[in-house]
CSV table of C-alpha atoms in Angstrom, one decimal:
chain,number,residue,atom,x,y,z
B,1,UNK,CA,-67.3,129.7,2.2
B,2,UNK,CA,-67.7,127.5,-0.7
B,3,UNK,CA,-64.5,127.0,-2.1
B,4,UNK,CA,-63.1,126.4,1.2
B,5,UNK,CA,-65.6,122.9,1.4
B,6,UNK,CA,-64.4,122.2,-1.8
B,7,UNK,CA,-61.1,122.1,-0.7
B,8,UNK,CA,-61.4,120.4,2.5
B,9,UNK,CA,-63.5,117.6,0.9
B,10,UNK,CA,-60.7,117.2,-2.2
B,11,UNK,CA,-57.9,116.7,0.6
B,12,UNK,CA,-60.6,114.4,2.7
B,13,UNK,CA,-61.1,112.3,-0.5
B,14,UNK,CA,-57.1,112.2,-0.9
B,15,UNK,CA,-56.6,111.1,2.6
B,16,UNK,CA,-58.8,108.2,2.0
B,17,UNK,CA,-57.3,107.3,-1.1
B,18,UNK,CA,-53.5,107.3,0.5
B,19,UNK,CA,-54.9,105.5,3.7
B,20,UNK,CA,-56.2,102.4,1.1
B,21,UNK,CA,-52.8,102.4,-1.2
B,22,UNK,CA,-50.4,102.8,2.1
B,23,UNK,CA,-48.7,99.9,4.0
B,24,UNK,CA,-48.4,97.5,1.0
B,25,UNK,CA,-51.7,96.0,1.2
B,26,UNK,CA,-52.6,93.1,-1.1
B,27,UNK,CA,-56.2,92.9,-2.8
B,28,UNK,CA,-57.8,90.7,0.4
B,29,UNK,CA,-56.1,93.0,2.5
B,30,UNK,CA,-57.8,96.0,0.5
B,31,UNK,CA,-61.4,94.8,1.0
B,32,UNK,CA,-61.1,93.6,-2.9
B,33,UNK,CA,-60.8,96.7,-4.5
B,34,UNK,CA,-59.3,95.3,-8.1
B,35,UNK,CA,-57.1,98.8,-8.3
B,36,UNK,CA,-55.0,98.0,-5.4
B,37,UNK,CA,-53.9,94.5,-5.6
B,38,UNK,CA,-50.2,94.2,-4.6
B,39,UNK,CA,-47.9,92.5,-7.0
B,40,UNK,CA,-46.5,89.1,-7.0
B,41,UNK,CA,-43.1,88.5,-7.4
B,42,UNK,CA,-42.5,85.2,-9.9
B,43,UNK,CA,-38.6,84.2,-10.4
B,44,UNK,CA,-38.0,81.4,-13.1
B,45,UNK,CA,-34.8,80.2,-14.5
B,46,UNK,CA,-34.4,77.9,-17.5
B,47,UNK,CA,-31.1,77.5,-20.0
B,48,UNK,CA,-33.7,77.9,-23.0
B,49,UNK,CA,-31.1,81.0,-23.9
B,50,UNK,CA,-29.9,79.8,-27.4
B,51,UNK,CA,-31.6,81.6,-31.0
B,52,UNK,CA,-32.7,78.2,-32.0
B,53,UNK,CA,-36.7,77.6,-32.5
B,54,UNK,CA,-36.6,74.9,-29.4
B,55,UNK,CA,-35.7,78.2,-26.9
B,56,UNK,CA,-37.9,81.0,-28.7
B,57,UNK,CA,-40.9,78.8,-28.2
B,58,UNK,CA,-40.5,78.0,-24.4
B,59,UNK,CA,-39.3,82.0,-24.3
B,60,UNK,CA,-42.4,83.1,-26.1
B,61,UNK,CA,-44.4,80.9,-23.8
B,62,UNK,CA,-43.1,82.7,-20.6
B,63,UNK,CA,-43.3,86.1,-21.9
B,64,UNK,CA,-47.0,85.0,-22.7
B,65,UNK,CA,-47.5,84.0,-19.2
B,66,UNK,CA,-46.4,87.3,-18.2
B,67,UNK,CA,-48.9,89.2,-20.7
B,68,UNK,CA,-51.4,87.3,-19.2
B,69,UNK,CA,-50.7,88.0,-16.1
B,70,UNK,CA,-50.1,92.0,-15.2
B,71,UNK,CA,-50.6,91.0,-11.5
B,72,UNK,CA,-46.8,89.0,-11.5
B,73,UNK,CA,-43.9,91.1,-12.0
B,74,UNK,CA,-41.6,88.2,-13.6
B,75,UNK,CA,-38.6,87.8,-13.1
B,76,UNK,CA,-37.0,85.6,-16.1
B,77,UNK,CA,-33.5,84.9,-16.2
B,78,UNK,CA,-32.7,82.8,-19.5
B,79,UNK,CA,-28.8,81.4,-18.8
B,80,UNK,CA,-26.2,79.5,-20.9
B,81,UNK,CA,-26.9,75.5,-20.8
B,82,UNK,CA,-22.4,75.4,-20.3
B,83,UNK,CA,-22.9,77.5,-16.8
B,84,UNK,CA,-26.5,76.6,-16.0
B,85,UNK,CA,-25.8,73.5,-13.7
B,86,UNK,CA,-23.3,75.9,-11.8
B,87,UNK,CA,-25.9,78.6,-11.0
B,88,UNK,CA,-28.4,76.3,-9.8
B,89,UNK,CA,-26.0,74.2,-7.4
B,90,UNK,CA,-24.7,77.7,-5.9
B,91,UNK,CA,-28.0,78.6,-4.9
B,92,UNK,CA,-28.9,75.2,-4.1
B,93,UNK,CA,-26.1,75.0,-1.4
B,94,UNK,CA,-27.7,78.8,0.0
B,95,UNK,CA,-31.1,77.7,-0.3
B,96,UNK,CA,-32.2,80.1,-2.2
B,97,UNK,CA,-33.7,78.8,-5.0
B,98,UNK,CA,-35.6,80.4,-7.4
B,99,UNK,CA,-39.9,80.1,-7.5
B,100,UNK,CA,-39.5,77.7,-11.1
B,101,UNK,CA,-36.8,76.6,-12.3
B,102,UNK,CA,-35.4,74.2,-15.4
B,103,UNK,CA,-34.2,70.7,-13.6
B,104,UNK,CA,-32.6,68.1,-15.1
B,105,UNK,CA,-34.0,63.9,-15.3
B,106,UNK,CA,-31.8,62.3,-12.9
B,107,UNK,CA,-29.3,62.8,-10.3
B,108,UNK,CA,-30.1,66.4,-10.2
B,109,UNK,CA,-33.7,66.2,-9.9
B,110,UNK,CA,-33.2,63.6,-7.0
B,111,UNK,CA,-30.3,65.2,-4.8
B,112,UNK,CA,-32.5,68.7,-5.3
B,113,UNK,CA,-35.6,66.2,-3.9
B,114,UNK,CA,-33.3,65.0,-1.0
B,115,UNK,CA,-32.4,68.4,0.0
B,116,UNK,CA,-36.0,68.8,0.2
B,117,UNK,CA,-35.4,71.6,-2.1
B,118,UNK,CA,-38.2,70.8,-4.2
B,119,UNK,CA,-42.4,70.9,-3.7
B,120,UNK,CA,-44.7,68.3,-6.1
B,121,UNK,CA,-46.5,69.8,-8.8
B,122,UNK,CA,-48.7,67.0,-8.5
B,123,UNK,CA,-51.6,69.1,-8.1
B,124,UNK,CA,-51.3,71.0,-11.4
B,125,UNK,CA,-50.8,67.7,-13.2
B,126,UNK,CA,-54.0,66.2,-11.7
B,127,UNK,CA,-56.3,69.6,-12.4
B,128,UNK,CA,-55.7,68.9,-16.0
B,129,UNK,CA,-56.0,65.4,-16.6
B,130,UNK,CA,-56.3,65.7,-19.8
B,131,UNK,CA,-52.6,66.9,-20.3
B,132,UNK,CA,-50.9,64.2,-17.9
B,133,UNK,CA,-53.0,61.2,-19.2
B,134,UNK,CA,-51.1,62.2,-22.9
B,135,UNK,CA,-47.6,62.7,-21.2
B,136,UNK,CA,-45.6,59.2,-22.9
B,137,UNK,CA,-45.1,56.4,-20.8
B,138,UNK,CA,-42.2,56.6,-18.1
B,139,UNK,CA,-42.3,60.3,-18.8
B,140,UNK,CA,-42.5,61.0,-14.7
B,141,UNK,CA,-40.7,58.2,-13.7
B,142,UNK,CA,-37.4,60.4,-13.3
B,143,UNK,CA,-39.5,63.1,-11.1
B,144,UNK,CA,-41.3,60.6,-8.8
B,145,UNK,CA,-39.8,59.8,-5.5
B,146,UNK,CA,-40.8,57.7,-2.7
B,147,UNK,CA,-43.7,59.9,-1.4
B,148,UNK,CA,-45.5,59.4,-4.9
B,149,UNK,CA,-45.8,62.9,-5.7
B,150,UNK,CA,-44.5,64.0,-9.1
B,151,UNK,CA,-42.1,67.0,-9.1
B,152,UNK,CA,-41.9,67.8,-12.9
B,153,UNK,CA,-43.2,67.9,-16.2
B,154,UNK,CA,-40.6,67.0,-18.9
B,155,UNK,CA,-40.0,69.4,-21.8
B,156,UNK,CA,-38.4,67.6,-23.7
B,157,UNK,CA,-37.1,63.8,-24.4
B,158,UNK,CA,-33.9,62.3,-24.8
B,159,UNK,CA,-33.9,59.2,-27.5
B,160,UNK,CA,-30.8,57.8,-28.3
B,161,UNK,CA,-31.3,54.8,-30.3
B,162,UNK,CA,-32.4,55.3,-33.0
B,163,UNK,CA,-31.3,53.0,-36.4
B,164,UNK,CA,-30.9,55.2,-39.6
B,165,UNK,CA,-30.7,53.6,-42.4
B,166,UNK,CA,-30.5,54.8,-46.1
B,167,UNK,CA,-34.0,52.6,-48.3
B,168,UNK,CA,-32.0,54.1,-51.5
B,169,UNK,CA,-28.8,51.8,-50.6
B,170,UNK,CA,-30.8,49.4,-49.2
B,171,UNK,CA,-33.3,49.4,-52.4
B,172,UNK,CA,-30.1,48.9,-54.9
B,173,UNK,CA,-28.5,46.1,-52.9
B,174,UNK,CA,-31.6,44.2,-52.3
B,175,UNK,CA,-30.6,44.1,-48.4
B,176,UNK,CA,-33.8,43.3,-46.2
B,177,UNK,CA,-33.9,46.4,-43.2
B,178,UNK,CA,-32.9,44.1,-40.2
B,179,UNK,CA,-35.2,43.1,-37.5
B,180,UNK,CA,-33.4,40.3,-35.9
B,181,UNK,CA,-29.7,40.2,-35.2
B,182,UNK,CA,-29.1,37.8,-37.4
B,183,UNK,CA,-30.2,40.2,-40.3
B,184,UNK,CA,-28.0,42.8,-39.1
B,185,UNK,CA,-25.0,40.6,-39.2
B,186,UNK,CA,-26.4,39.5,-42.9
B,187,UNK,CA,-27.2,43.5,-43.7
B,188,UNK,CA,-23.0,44.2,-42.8
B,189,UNK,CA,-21.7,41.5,-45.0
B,190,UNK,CA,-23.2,42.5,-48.1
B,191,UNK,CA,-22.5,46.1,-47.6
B,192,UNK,CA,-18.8,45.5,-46.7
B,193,UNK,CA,-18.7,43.2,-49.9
B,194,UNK,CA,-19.8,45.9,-52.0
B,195,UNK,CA,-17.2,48.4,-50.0
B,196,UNK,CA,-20.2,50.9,-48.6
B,197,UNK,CA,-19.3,50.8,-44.3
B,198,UNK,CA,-22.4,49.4,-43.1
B,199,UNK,CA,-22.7,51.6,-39.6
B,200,UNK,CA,-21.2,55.1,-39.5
B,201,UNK,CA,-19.8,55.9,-36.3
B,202,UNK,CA,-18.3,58.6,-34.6
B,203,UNK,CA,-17.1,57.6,-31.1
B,204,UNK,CA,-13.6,60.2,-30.3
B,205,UNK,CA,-16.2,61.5,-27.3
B,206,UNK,CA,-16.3,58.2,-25.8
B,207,UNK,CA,-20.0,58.5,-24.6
B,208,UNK,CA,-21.7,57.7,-28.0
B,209,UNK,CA,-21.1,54.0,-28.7
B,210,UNK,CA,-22.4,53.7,-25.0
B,211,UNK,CA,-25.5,55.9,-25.1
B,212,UNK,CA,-26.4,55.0,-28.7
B,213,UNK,CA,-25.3,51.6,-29.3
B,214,UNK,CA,-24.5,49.4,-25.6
B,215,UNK,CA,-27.6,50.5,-23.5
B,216,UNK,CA,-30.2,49.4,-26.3
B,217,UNK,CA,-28.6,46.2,-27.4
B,218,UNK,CA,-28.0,45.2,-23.1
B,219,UNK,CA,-31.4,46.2,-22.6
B,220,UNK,CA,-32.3,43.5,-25.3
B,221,UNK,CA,-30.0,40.7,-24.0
B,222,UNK,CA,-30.7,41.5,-20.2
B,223,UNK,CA,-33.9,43.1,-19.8
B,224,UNK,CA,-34.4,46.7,-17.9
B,225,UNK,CA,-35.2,44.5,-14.4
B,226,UNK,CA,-31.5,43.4,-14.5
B,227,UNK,CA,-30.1,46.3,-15.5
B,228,UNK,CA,-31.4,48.4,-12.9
B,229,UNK,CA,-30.3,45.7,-10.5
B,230,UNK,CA,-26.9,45.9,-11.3
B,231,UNK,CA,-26.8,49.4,-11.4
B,232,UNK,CA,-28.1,49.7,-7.6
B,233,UNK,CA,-25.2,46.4,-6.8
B,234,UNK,CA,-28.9,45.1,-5.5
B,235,UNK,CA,-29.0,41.2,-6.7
B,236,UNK,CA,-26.9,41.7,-10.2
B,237,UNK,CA,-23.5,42.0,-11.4
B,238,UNK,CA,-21.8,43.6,-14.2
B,239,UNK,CA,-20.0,40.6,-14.5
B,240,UNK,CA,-22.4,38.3,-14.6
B,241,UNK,CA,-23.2,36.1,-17.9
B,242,UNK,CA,-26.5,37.9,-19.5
B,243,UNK,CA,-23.9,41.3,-19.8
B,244,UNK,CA,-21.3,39.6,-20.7
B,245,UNK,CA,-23.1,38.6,-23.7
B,246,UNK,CA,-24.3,41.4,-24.5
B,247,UNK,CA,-20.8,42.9,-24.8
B,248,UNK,CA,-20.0,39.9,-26.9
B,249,UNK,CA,-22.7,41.5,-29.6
B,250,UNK,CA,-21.2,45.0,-29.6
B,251,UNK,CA,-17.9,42.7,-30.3
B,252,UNK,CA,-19.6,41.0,-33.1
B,253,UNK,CA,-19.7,44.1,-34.7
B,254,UNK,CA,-16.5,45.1,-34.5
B,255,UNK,CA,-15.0,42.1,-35.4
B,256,UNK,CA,-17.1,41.5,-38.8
B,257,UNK,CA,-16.3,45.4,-39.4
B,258,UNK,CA,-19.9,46.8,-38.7
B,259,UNK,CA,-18.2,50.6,-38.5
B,260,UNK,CA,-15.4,52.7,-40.2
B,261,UNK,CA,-11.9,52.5,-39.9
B,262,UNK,CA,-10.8,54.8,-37.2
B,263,UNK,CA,-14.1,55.2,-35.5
B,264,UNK,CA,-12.6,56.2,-32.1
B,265,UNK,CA,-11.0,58.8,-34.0
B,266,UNK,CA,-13.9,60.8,-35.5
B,267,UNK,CA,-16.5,63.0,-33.8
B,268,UNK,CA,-20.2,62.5,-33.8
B,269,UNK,CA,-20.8,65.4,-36.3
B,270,UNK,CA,-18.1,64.0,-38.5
B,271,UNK,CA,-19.6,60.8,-38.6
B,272,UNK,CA,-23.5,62.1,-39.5
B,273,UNK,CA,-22.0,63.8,-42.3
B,274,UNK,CA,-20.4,61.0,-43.8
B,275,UNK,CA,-23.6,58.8,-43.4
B,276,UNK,CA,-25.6,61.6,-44.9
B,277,UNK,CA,-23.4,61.5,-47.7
B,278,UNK,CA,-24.2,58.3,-48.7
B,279,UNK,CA,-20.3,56.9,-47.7
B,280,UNK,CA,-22.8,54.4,-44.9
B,281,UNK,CA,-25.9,52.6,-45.2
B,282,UNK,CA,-26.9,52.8,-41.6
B,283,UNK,CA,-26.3,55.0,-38.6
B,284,UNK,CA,-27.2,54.5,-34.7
B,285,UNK,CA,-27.7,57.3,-33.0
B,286,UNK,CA,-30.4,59.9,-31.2
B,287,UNK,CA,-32.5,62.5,-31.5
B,288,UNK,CA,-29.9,65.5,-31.9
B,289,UNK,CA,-29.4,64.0,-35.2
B,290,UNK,CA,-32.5,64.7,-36.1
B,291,UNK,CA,-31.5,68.7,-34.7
B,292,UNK,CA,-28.0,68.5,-36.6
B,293,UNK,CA,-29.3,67.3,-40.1
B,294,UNK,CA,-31.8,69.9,-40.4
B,295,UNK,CA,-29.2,72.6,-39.9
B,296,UNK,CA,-26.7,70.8,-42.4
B,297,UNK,CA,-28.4,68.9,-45.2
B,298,UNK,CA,-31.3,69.2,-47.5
B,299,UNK,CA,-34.9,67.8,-47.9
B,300,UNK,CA,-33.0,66.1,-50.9
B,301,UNK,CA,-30.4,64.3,-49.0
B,302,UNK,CA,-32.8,63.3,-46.3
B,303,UNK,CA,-35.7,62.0,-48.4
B,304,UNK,CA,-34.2,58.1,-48.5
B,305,UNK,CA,-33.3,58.2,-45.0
B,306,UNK,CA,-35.7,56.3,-42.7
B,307,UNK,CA,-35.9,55.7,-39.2
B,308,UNK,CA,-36.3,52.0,-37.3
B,309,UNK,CA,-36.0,50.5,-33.9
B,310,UNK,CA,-32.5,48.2,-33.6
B,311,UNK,CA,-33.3,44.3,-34.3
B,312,UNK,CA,-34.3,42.1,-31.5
B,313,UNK,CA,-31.7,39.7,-29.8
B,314,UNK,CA,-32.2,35.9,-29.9
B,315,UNK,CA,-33.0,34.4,-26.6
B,316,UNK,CA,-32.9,37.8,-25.2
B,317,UNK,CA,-34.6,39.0,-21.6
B,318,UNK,CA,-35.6,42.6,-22.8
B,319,UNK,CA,-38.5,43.4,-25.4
B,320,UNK,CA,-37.6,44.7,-28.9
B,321,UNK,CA,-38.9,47.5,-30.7
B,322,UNK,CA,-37.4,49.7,-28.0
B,323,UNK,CA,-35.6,53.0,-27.8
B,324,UNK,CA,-33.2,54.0,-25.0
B,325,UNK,CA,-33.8,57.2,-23.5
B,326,UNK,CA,-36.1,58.9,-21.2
B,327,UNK,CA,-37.5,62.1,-20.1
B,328,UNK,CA,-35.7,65.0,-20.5
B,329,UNK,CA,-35.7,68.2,-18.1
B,330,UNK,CA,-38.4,70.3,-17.2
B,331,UNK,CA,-39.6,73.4,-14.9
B,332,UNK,CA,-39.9,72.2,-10.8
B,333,UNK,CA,-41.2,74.3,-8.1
B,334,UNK,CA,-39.1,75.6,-4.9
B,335,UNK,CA,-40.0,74.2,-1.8
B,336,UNK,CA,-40.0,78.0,-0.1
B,337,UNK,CA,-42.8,79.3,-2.9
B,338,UNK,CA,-46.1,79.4,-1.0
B,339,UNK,CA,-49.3,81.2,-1.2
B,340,UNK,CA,-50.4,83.0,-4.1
B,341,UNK,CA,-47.1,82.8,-5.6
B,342,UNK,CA,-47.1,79.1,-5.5
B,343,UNK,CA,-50.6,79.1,-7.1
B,344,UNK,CA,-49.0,81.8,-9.8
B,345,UNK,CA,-45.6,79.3,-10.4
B,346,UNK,CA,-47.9,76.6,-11.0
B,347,UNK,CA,-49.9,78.3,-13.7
B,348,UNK,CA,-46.5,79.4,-15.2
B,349,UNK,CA,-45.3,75.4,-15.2
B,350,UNK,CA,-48.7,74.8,-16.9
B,351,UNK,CA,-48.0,77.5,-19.3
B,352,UNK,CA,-45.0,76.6,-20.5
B,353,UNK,CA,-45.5,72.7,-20.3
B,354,UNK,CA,-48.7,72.3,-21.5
B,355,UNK,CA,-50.5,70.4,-24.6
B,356,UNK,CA,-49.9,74.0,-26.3
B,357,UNK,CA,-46.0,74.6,-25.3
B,358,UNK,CA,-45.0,70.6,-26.1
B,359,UNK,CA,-46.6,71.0,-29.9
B,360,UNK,CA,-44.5,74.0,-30.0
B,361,UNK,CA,-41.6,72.4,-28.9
B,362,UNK,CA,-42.1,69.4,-31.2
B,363,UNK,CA,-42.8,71.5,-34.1
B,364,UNK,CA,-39.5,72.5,-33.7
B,365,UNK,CA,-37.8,69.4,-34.6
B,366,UNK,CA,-37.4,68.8,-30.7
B,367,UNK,CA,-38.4,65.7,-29.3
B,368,UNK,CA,-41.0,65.4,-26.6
B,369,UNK,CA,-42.3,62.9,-24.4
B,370,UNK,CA,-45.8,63.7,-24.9
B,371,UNK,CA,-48.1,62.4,-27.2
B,372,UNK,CA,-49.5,65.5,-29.8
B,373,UNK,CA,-50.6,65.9,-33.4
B,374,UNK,CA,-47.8,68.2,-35.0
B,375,UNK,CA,-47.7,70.2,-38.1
B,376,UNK,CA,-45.9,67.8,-40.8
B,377,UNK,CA,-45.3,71.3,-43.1
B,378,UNK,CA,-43.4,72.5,-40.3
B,379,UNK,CA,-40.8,69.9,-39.9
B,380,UNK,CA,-38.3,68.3,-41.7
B,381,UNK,CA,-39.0,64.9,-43.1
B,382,UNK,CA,-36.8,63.0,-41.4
B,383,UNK,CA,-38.2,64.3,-37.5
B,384,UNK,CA,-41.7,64.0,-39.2
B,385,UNK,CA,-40.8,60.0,-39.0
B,386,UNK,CA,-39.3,60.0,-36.2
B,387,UNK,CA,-41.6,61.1,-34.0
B,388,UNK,CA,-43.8,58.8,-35.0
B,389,UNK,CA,-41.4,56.0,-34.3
B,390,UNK,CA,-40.7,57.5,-30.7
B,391,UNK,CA,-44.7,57.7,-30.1
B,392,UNK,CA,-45.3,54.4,-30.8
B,393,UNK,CA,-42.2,52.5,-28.9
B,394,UNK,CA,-40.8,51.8,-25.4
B,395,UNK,CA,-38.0,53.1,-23.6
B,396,UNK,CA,-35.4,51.8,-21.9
B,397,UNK,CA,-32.4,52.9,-19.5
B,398,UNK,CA,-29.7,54.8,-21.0
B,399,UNK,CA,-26.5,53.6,-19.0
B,400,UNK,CA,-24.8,56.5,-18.0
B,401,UNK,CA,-28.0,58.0,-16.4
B,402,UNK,CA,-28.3,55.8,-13.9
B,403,UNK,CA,-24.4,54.3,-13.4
B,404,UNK,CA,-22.1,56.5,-11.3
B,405,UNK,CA,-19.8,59.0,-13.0
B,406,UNK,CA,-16.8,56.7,-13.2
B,407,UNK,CA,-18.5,53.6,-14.0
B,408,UNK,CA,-19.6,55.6,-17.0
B,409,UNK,CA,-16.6,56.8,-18.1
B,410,UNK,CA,-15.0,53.2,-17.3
B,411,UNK,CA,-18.1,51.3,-19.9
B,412,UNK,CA,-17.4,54.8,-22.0
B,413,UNK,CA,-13.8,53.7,-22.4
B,414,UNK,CA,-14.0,50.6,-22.0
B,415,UNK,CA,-16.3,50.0,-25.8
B,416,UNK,CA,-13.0,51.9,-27.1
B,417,UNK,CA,-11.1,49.4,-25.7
B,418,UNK,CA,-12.9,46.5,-27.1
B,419,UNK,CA,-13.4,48.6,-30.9
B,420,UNK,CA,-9.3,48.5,-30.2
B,421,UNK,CA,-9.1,44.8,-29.9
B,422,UNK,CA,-9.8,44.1,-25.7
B,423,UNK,CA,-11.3,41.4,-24.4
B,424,UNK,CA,-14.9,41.8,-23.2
B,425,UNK,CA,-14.4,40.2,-19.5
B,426,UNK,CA,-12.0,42.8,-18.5
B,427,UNK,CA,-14.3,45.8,-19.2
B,428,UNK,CA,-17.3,44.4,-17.4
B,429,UNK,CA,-14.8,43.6,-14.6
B,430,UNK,CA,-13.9,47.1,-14.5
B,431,UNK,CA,-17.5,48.6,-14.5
B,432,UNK,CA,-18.3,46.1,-12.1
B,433,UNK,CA,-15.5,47.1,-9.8
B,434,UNK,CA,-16.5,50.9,-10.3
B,435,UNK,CA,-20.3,51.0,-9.6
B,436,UNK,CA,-19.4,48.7,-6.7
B,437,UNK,CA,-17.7,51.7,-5.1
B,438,UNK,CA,-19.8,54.4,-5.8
B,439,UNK,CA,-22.5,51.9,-3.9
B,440,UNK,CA,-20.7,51.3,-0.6
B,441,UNK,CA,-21.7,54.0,1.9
């Protein structure tokens, strides 16, 4: 009779066990017994797919998350940057977004908001205080919307302003590093006289004398207030006298031969190399530099470069010692996430955007808008002093992230126009005309 009330009490014991594990209960549902706690599901998508150290770091940092976490089953999908923008507007237009995703600063951040696509990670932000209060200033400003909530963290930071100059050419022709304009314009005629091209300059993709050269010299001349204006057609005109101006100094540069012959016919790459080279004593343009240098030159040929802020504009509205730019993308949380899973995706956001994740990032010759100590042994010189220019500067508007698609490419082409010989009037007319456009409803 024994071994039969074994039995019965093995198969009692089973029964009990099955009853507890059956119908997909989660760990409250299971009277908190640690063993039987359902799984969460976590999606995240980013474009952090590349094999440079920028993507490995935010990849190391969700694979962390998910070691740290064996009660998510994560589902990570890393995808191209070229088709990236594709994916997310086709699921977008289904609504079915995933839990976290990579968004972009700027139109695609807000149109996500207006589909109401989006939830505010405000809470994560204000649970570590300590993180947000060393986010750079402006760093939200794309991801905050009329309610006041903020709906990212930014990964990264675009700067695109940024005056590199050689201190070796500089040095041998005794040529003061210009803070006013009229240095500048003092800085190009002695290098011209001595046959060095004073600004290299790469502008076949129309977009870089515009995001590198127009925005922070307008900003200077018209101040941010205006600008802003104009670009919302709400009190201020492209045509009106403060831009016209400042297209008169991008002029004034062309005309006293500020940047190589056949300028519009060279590619940004080309024209790094031929500053790098020592054939220019100054170049204007952003942070990928910094990214494109470190893969192409040595410590040697970047040891006399420096970094500086452009020179400040007499009579001008805007502040100097400025950089244009802004935030750059960062992870934002679906609007259908809820529950544990929203408590989960907001960990994960923290994870991969927090103090530890943005020294990474930094550390990888990546600009952030966050202020962080970094490792000088583990950058290259040249980002080493950049970053420190970034930290302690402003930021102004680039122009093509807040005009309208064709205005930009009509200011885009129209600095082409004016490097070919055009008058200045007619390409503010033309911008003016085409962000009038894209304004009426």
């Amino acid at each position: 009779m024994r071994p039969k009330r074994k039995i019965g009490l093995v198969l009692l014991m089973m029964s009990l066990v099955l009853a507890a594990c059956g119908g997909g209960q989660s760990k409250e549902q299971a009277g908190g017994n640690e063993g039987n706690q359902e799984k969460v599901k976590l999606t995240i998508w980013h474009n952090f797919a590349g094999d440079d150290l920028r993507a490995k770091s935010v990849r190391s940092f969700i694979d962390q998350f998910a070691q740290d976490h064996p009660e998510v089953t994560l589902d990570a999908q890393a995808i191209p940057p070229d088709g990236y923008r594709q994916r997310l507007s086709t699921v977008a237009a289904a609504n079915e977004m995933p839990d976290v995703f990579f968004v972009y600063a700027g139109s695609q951040s807000a149109e996500l908001h207006q589909a109401k696509l989006l939830q505010p990670i405000t809470e994560v932000l204000d649970a570590h205080s300590d993180w947000k209060d060393k986010f750079l200033p402006g760093a939200f400003d794309p991801y905050e919307f009329e309610d006041g909530q903020i709906y990212s963290a930014p990964l990264g930071m675009s700067a695109t302003s940024i005056l590199y100059y050689n201190k070796a050419m500089f040095d041998k022709h005794n040529v003061k590093v210009p803070t006013t304009w009229e240095e500048m314009m003092a800085a190009v005629k002695t290098f011209n006289d001595n046959g060095i091209t004073p600004i290299a300059l790469g502008n076949k993709a129309p977009w870089v004398a515009q995001s590198t050269i127009i925005g922070s010299i307008a900003d200077r001349v018209t101040g941010t207030e205006w600008f802003k204006k104009a670009a919302a057609q709400d009190g201020a005109k492209f045509t009106d006298p403060e831009f016209i101006e400042a297209l008169g100094y991008f002029k004034e540069l062309v005309d006293n031969k500020a940047f190589q012959e056949g300028a519009n016919s060279i590619d940004n790459t080309q024209a790094e190399q031929y500053f790098i080279q020592g054939n220019a004593a100054m170049m204007i343009s952003g942070a990928w530099t910094l990214t494109n240098l470190a893969a192409s030159s040595s410590e040697e040929q970047m040891k006399d470069i420096e970094v500086t802020t452009l020179p400040s504009i007499p009579g001008g509205k805007g502040e100097a010692n400025t950089i244009s730019g802004g935030a750059g993308g960062g992870l934002a949380l679906s609007s259908r996430t809820e529950g544990k899973a929203k408590e989960l995706a907001l960990e994960l956001i923290y994870a991969v955007s927090g103090p530890e994740a943005q020294k990474a990032i930094a550390e990888s010759n990546s600009m952030v808008m966050y202020d962080t100590e970094i490792d000088q042994s583990k950058v290259t010189s040249l980002y080493y002093k950049a970053f420190n220019l970034v930290k302690s500067t402003g930021i102004t508007p680039v122009y093509d992230a807040y005009l309208s698609a064709e205005a930009a490419e009509v200011i885009n082409n129209g600095l082409q126009e004016i490097m070919m010989g055009g008058p200045v009037e007619g390409v503010a007319q033309k911008l003016q005309d085409a962000q009038a456009r894209s304004a009426t409803p």
